Structure formats: C-alpha cells, structure tokens
Tab-separated table of C-alpha atoms and ligand atoms in Angstrom:
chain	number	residue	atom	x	y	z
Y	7	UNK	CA	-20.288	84.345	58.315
Y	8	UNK	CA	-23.606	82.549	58.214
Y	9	UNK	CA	-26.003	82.843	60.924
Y	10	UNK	CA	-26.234	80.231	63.668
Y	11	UNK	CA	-29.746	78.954	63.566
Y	12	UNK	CA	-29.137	75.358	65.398
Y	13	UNK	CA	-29.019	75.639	69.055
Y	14	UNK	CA	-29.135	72.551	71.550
Y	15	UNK	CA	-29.545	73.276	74.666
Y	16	UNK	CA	-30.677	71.137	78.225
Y	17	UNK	CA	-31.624	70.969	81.740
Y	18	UNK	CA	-29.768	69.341	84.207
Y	19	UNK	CA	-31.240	68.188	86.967
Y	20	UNK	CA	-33.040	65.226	89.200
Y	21	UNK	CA	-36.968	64.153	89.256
Y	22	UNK	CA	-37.374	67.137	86.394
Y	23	UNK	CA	-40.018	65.235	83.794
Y	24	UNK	CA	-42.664	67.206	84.604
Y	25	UNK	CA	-40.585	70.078	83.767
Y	26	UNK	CA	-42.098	72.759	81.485
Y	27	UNK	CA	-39.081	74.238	80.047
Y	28	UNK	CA	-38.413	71.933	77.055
Y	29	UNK	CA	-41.467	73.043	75.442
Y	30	UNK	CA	-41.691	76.713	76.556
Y	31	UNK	CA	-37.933	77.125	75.044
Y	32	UNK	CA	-38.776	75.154	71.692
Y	33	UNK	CA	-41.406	77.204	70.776
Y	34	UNK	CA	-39.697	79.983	71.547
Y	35	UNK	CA	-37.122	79.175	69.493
Y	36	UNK	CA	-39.515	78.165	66.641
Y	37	UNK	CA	-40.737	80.956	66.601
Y	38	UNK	CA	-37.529	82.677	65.901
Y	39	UNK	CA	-36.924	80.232	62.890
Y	40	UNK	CA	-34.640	78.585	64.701
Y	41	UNK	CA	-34.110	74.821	64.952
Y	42	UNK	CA	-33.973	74.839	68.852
Y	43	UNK	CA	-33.772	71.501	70.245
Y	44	UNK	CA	-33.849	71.284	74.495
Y	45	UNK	CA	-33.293	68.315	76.338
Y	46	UNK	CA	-33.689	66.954	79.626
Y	47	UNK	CA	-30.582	65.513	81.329
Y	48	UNK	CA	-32.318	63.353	84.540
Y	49	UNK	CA	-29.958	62.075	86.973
Y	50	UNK	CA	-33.490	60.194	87.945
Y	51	UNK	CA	-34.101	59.022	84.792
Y	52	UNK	CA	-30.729	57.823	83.492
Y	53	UNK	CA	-30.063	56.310	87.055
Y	54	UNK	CA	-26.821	57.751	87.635
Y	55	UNK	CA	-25.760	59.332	91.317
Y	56	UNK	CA	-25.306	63.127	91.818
Y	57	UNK	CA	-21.749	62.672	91.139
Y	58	UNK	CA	-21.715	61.975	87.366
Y	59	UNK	CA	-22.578	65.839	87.067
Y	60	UNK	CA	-18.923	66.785	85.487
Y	61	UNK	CA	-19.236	64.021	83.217
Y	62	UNK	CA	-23.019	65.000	82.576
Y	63	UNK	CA	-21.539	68.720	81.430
Y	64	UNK	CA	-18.203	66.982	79.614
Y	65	UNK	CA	-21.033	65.510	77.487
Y	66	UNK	CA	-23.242	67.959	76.586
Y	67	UNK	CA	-20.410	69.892	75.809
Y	68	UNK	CA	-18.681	67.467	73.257
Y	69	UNK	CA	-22.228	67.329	71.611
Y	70	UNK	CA	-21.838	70.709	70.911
Y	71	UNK	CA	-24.784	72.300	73.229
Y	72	UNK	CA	-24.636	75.907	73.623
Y	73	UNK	CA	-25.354	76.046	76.895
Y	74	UNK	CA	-28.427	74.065	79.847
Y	75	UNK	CA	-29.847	74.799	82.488
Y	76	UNK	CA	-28.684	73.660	86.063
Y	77	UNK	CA	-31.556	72.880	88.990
Y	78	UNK	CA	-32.043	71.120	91.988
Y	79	UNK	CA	-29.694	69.594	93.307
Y	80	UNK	CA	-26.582	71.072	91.152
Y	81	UNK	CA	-27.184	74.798	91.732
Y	82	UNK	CA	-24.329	75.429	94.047
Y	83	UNK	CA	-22.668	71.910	93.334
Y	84	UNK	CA	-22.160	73.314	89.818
Y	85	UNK	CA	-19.551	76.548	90.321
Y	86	UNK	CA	-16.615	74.247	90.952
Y	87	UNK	CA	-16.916	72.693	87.376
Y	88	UNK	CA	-17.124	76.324	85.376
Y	89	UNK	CA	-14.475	78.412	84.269
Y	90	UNK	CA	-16.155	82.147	85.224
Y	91	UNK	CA	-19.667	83.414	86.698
Y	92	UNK	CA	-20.985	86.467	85.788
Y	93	UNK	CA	-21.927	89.077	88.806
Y	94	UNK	CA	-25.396	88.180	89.607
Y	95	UNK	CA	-23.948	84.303	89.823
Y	96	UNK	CA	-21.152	84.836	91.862
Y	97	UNK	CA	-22.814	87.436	94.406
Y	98	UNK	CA	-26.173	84.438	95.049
Y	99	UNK	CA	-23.624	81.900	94.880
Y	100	UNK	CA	-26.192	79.636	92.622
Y	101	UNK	CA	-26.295	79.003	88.988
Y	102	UNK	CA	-29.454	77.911	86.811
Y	103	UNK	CA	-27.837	78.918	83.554
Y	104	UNK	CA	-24.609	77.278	81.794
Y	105	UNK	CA	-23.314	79.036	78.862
Y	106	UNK	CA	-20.850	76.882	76.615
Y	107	UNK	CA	-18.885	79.235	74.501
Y	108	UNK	CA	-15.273	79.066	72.851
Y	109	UNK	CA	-14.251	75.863	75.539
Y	110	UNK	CA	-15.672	77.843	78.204
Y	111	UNK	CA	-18.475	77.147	80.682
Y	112	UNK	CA	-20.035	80.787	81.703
Y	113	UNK	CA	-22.494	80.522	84.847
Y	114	UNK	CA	-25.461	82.967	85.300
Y	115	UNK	CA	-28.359	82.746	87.554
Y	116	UNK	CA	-31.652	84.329	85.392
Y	117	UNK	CA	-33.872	83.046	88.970
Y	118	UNK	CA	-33.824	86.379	90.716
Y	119	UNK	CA	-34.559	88.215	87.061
Y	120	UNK	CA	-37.313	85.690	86.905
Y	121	UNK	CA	-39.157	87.124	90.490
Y	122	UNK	CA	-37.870	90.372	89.944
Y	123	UNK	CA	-40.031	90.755	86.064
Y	124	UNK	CA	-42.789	88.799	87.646
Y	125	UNK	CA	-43.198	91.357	90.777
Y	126	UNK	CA	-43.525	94.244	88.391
Y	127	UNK	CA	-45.552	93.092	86.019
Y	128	UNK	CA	-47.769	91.323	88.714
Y	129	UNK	CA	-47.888	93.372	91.527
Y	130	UNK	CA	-47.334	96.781	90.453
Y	131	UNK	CA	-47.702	99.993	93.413
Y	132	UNK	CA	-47.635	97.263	95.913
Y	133	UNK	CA	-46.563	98.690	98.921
Y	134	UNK	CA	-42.700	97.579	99.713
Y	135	UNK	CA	-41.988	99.139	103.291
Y	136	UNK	CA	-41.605	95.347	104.610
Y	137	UNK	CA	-42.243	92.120	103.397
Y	138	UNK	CA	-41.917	88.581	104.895
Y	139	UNK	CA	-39.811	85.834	102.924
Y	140	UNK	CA	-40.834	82.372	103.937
Y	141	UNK	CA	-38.255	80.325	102.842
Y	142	UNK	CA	-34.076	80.807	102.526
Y	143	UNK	CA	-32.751	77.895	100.181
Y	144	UNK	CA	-31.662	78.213	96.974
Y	145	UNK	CA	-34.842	79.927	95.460
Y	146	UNK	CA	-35.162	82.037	98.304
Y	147	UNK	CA	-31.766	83.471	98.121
Y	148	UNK	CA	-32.521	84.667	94.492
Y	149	UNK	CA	-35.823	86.036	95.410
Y	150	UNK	CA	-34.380	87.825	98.747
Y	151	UNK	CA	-32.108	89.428	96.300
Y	152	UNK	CA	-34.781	90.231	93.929
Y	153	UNK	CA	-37.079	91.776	96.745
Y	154	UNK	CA	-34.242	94.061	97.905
Y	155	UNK	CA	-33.488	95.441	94.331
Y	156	UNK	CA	-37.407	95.810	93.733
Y	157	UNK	CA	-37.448	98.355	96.644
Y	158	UNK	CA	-38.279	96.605	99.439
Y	159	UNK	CA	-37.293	98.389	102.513
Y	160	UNK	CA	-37.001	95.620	105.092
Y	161	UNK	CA	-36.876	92.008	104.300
Y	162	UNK	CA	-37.218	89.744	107.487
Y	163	UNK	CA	-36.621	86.233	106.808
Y	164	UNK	CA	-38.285	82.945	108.584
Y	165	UNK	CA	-36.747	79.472	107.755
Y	166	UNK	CA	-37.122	76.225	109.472
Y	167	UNK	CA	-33.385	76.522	109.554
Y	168	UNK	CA	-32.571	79.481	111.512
Y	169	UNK	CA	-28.991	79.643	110.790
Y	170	UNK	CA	-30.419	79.709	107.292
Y	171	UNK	CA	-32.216	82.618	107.392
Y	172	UNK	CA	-29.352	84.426	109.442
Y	173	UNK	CA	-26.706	83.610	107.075
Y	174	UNK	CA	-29.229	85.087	104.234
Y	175	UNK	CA	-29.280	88.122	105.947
Y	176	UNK	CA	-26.378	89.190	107.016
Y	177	UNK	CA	-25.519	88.652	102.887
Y	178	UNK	CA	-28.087	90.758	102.391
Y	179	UNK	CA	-27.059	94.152	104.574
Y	180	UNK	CA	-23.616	93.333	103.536
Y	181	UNK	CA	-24.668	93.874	99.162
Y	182	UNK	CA	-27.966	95.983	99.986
Y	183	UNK	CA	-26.794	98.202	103.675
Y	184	UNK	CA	-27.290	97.392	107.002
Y	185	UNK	CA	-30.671	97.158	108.297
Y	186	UNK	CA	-32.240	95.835	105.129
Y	187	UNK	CA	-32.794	92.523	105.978
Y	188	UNK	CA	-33.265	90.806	109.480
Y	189	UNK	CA	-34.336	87.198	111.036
Y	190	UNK	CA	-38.041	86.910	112.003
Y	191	UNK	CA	-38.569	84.396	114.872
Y	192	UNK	CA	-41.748	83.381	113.554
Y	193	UNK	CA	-44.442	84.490	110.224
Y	194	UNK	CA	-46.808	85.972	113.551
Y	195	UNK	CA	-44.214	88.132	114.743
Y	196	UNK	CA	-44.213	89.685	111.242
Y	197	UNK	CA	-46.877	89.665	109.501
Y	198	UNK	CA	-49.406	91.961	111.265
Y	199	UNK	CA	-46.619	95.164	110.963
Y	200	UNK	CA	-45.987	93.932	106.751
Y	201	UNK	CA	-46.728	94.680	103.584
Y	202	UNK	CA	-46.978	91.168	102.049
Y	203	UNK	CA	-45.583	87.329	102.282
Y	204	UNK	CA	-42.613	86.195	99.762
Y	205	UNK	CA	-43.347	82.383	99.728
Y	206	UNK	CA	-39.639	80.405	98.903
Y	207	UNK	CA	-40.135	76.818	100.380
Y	208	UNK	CA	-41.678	73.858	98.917
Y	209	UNK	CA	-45.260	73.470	100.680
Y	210	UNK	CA	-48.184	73.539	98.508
Y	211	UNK	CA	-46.322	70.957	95.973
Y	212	UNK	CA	-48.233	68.260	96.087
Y	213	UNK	CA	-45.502	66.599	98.153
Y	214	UNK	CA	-45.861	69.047	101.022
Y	215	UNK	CA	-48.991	69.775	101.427
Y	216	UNK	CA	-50.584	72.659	102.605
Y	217	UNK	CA	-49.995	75.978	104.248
Y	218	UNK	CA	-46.450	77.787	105.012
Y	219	UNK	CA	-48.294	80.255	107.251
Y	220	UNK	CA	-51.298	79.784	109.289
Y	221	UNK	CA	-54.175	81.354	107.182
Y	222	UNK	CA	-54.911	83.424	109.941
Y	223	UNK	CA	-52.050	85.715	109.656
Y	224	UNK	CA	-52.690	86.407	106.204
Y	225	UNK	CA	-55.190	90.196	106.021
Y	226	UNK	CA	-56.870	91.220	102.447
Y	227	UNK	CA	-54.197	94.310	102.859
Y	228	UNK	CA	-51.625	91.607	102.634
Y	229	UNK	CA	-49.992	90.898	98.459
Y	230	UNK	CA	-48.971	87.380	98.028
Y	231	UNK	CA	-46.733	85.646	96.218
Y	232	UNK	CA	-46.174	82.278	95.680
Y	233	UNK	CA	-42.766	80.742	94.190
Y	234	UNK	CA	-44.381	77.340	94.066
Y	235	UNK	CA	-45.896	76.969	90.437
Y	236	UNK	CA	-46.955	73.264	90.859
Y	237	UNK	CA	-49.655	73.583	91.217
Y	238	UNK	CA	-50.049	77.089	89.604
Y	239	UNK	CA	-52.511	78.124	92.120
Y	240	UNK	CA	-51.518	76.773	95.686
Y	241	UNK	CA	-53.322	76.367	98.538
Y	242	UNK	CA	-51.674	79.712	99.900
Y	243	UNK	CA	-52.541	81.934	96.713
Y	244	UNK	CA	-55.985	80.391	96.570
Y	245	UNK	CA	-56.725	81.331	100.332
Y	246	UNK	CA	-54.657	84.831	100.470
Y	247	UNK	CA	-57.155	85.499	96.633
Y	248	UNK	CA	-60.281	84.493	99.019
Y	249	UNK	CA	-59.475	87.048	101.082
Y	250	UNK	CA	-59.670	89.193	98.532
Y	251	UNK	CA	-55.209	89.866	98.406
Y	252	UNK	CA	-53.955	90.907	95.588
Y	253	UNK	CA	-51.622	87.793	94.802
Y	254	UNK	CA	-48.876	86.469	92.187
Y	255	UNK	CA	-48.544	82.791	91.672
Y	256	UNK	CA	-45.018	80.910	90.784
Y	257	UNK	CA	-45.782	80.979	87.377
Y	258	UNK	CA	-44.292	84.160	86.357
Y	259	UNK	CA	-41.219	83.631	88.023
Y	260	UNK	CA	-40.518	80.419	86.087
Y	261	UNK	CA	-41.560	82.157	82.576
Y	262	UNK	CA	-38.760	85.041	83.450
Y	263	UNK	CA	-36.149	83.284	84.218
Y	264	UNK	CA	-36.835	81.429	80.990
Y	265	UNK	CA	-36.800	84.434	79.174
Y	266	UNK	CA	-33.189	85.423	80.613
Y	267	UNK	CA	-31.868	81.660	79.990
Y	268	UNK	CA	-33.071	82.074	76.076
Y	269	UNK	CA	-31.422	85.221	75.625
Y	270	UNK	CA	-28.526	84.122	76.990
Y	271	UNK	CA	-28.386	80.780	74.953
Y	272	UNK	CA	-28.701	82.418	71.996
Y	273	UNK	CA	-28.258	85.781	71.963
Y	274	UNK	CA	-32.068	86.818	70.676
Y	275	UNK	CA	-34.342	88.919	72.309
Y	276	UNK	CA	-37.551	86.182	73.135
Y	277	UNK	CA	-41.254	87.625	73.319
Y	278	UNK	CA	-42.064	87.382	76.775
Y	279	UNK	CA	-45.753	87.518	76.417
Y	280	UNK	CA	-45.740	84.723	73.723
Y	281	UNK	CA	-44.146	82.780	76.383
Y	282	UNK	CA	-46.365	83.493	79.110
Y	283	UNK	CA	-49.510	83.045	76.765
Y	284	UNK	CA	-47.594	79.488	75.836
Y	285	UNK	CA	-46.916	78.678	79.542
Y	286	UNK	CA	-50.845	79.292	80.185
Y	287	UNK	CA	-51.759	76.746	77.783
Y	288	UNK	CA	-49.920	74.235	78.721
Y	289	UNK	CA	-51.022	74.689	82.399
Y	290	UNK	CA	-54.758	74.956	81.061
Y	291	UNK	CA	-55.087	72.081	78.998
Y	292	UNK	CA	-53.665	69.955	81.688
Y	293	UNK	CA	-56.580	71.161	84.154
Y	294	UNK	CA	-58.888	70.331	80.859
Y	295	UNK	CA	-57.656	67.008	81.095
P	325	NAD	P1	-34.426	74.369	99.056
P	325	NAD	O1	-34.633	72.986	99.533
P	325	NAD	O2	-33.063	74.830	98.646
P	325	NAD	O3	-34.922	75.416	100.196
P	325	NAD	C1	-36.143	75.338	100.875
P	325	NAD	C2	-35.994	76.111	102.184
P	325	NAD	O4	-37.272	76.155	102.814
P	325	NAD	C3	-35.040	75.469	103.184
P	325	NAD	O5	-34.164	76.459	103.695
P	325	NAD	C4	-35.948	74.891	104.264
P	325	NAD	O6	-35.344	74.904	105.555
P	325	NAD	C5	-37.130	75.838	104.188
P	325	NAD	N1	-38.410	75.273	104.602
P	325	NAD	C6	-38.989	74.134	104.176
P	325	NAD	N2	-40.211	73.979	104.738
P	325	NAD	C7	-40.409	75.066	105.543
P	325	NAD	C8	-41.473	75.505	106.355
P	325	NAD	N3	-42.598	74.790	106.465
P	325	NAD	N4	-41.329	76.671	107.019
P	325	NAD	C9	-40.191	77.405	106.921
P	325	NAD	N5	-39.153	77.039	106.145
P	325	NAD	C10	-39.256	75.892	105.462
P	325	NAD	O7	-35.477	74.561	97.866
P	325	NAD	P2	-35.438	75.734	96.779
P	325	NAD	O8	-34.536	75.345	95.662
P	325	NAD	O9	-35.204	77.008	97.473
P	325	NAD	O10	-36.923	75.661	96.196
P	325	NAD	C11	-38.068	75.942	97.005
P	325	NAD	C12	-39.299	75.854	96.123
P	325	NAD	O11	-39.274	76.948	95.212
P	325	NAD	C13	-39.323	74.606	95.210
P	325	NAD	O12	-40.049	73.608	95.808
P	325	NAD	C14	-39.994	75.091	93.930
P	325	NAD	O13	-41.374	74.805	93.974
P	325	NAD	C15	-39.885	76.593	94.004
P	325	NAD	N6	-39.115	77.182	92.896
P	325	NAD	C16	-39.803	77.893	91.982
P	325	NAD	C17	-39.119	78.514	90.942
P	325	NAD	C18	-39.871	79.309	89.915
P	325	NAD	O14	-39.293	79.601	88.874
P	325	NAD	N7	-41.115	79.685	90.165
P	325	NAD	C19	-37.716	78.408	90.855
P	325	NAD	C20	-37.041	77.659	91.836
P	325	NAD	C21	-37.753	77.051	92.863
C-alpha cells in the first residue's frame, strides 16, 4: 500500500480569520513532504447560524478531510454529532480535534496537552504548592486539568460565574482527590498565600481590555501565565515581566495543542521547535509591520 501523503484538514469555528493555525499546520506538513492543505470553515464568514455545524462536518467529511479542528463556539456543541471521544475528551467534556477515519468521527481535546508542554518547557522548577486559575470556561477547564496533572497541589478557582468555578471543582477532586481544587471568593483572597496566576478568560484581547487581576496583587515571587496569545504579550504578562515574574505567554499553549492536532491528523511525529520558531515569525513580522 502506498503512503498517504495528501491530507486536508480544517478549523471550524466563528470570527477565526485571524487564526494562525492554517499556516503553522501547512508548513508543518511541508515540511514532512506532505501536500497538507488546512482550511478555515467560518460560520462568520460563510454567514450561516451556529446550527449548520452537522452539515458543516457532513461536508468536510464527503470531501474527504481527515479530520479539523473544532473552536469557539462548537467545543461542547460538537460531542453530540461524533461517534466516540477518546479519554482526555470525554473526561473535559470539550473537543478541539475531529478525527475522520473509516466513517467515523473520533473527538480529542490536544488544549490541555497544549498548557501542559508549554508549562514545562516554560516554567520549569516553578513552585506548584498552589496556584490561582482566573478563568473556568472552556479553556480553563483544559488548563485546570493540565495544572492538576503538572503537580499542582491546590488549584483554587475565581470566575465571574461562581457556579462556574464550583462546578470546575468539584470535577476536579472527583478525577484528581478531594481537596485539590477549591472556589476562591476573590484573586486577593488568594494570591498573597500562592505560587502563581493561571490566566483562562478573555481580557487582554483587544476586545477586553486590560487587567484580570488588579496589578497590585501580582509579587515578583509570583510565575505568570497567560492563555491569551492575542496579543502575544498582554497587558498582564507585560506588567507581572516588569515586576521582574518569571512569566509564560499564550503562545505556547496554542503551538502544543497544534502539535497534538498534527499528530493526530496524520499520524507523524511534527517538530515542535520548527513550529514554535514558525509561530514566532509570524507573530514578529506582524509587529514589523
Ligand atoms: P469562555 O467564554 O468559554 O470562558 C471564559 C470564562 O471567563 C467564563 O467562565 C467567564 O465567566 C470568565 N470571565 C470572563 N471575564 C472574567 C473576569 N474579568 N474575571 C473572572 N472571570 C471572567 O472562553 P474560553 O474558550 O475559555 O477562552 C478564554 C480565552 O482563552 C480566549 O479568549 C482565548 O484568548 C484563550 N484561549 C487560548 C488558547 C491557546 O491555545 N492559547 C486556547 C483556547 C482559548
């Protein structure tokens, strides 16, 4: 049998033309030989309400994709249209990663992988007695997950939502054990007694700007890091690096969970540094511009 060497793959998702996956996977796969071809499926773009997503996956099937990627807003609205998940999918309930194979739609979630590689190649011998995660939606739930398998003793969790954050936690000392994980009333009531800040919500994007702690709270003992990778340094990393933290912007975590999506697509092993040096580029020549 020859080998497969075409590969189409996509992203599904709305408002995602900014997105830097199409290039980051294509050169990827060029770089394997490979005619890799990734495409963006925008609700936005094509006009069409969140409800065409079946039909959206019906197509890219029939076109013979092997797999796409699934982000806001279909990462839970997804599971009902797949056949199977594997663990890490079904246990976060959320899947960025569609696999199309033998009539079959496989979901994964490579989004806590993504934190979790970034953390230890970013931060490593950072202290993880207790950490605070701003943030419990759909990223945060990955990264929660990530922070507890990293070794983090005690997670407490702040959302907007409170119900959010509780419902996070008590997932999290059912998987992880009890005490693992707990609801903080407020970033002050934390911070002073932690390690460092998990940020998981969307301020710092340029449509919320600005802080998701007070800059106060934040002590040059304190590691940072920062989910948001639009801009790739955020207001929070650029003040906690003033202080002189030791910090780890978004970027890494969107690189990752690349790498895991690739390697699931099509089954070879993709050079994680030539990604990262790829996903630097891009970011730098748009600040040349
Ligand atoms: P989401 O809407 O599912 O969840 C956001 C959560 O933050 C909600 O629970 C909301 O109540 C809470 N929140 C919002 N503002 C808050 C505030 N000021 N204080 C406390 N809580 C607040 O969004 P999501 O899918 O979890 O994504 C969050 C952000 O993560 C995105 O904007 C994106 O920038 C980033 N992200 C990055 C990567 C990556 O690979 N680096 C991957 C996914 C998401």
């Amino acid at each position: 049998m020859t080998e497969r060497t075409a590969y189409r793959v996509g992203l599904i998702g709305a408002d995602i033309q900014l997105s830097k996956s199409p290039a980051l996977h294509m050169r990827e796969g060029r770089a394997h030989g490979l005619d890799y071809v990734y495409e963006l499926v925008d609700i936005s773009a094509r006009n069409v309400p969140e409800s065409a997503l079946p039909d959206l996956l019906s197509e890219l099937e029939e076109r013979g994709f092997a797999g796409t990627n699934i982000t806001h807003p279909f990462k839970q609205a997804v599971i009902p249209h797949l056949d199977d998940l594997s663990e890490d999918a079904r246990m976060l309930g959320a899947v960025n990663t569609v696999v199309f194979s033998d009539g079959k739609r496989i979901g994964h979630n490579t989004d806590w992988y993504g934190f979790h590689e970034s953390f230890e190649r970013g931060l490593p011998g950072a202290r993880r007695e207790r950490a605070l995660l701003v943030g419990a939606g759909g990223a945060g739930v990955a990264v929660a997950h990530a922070a507890l398998k990293l070794g983090i003793a005690r997670l407490d969790i702040y959302d907007q939502d409170p119900a959010r954050a509780g419902r996070l936690a008590a997932d999290l000392n059912g998987r992880f054990g009890e005490g693992r994980a707990a609801v903080a009333e407020a970033p002050a009531a934390v911070l002073p007694e932690a390690d460092g800040l998990i940020h998981a919500t969307p301020v710092g994007m340029p449509a919320h700007p600005g802080m998701p702690v007070a800059a106060d709270l934040i002590e040059p003992r304190h590691w940072v890091a920062d989910i948001v990778y639009m801009p790739l340094i955020t207001q929070l990393i650029a003040t906690a690096a003033a202080k002189g933290c030791r910090t780890l912007p978004g970027g890494g975590m969107a690189i990752f969970q690349a790498v895991g999506a690739f390697r699931l697509f099509c089954g070879r092993e993709p050079d994680a540094e030539r990604m990262s040096a790829h996903f630097a580029e891009m970011f730098n020549a748009e600040a040349a511009a």
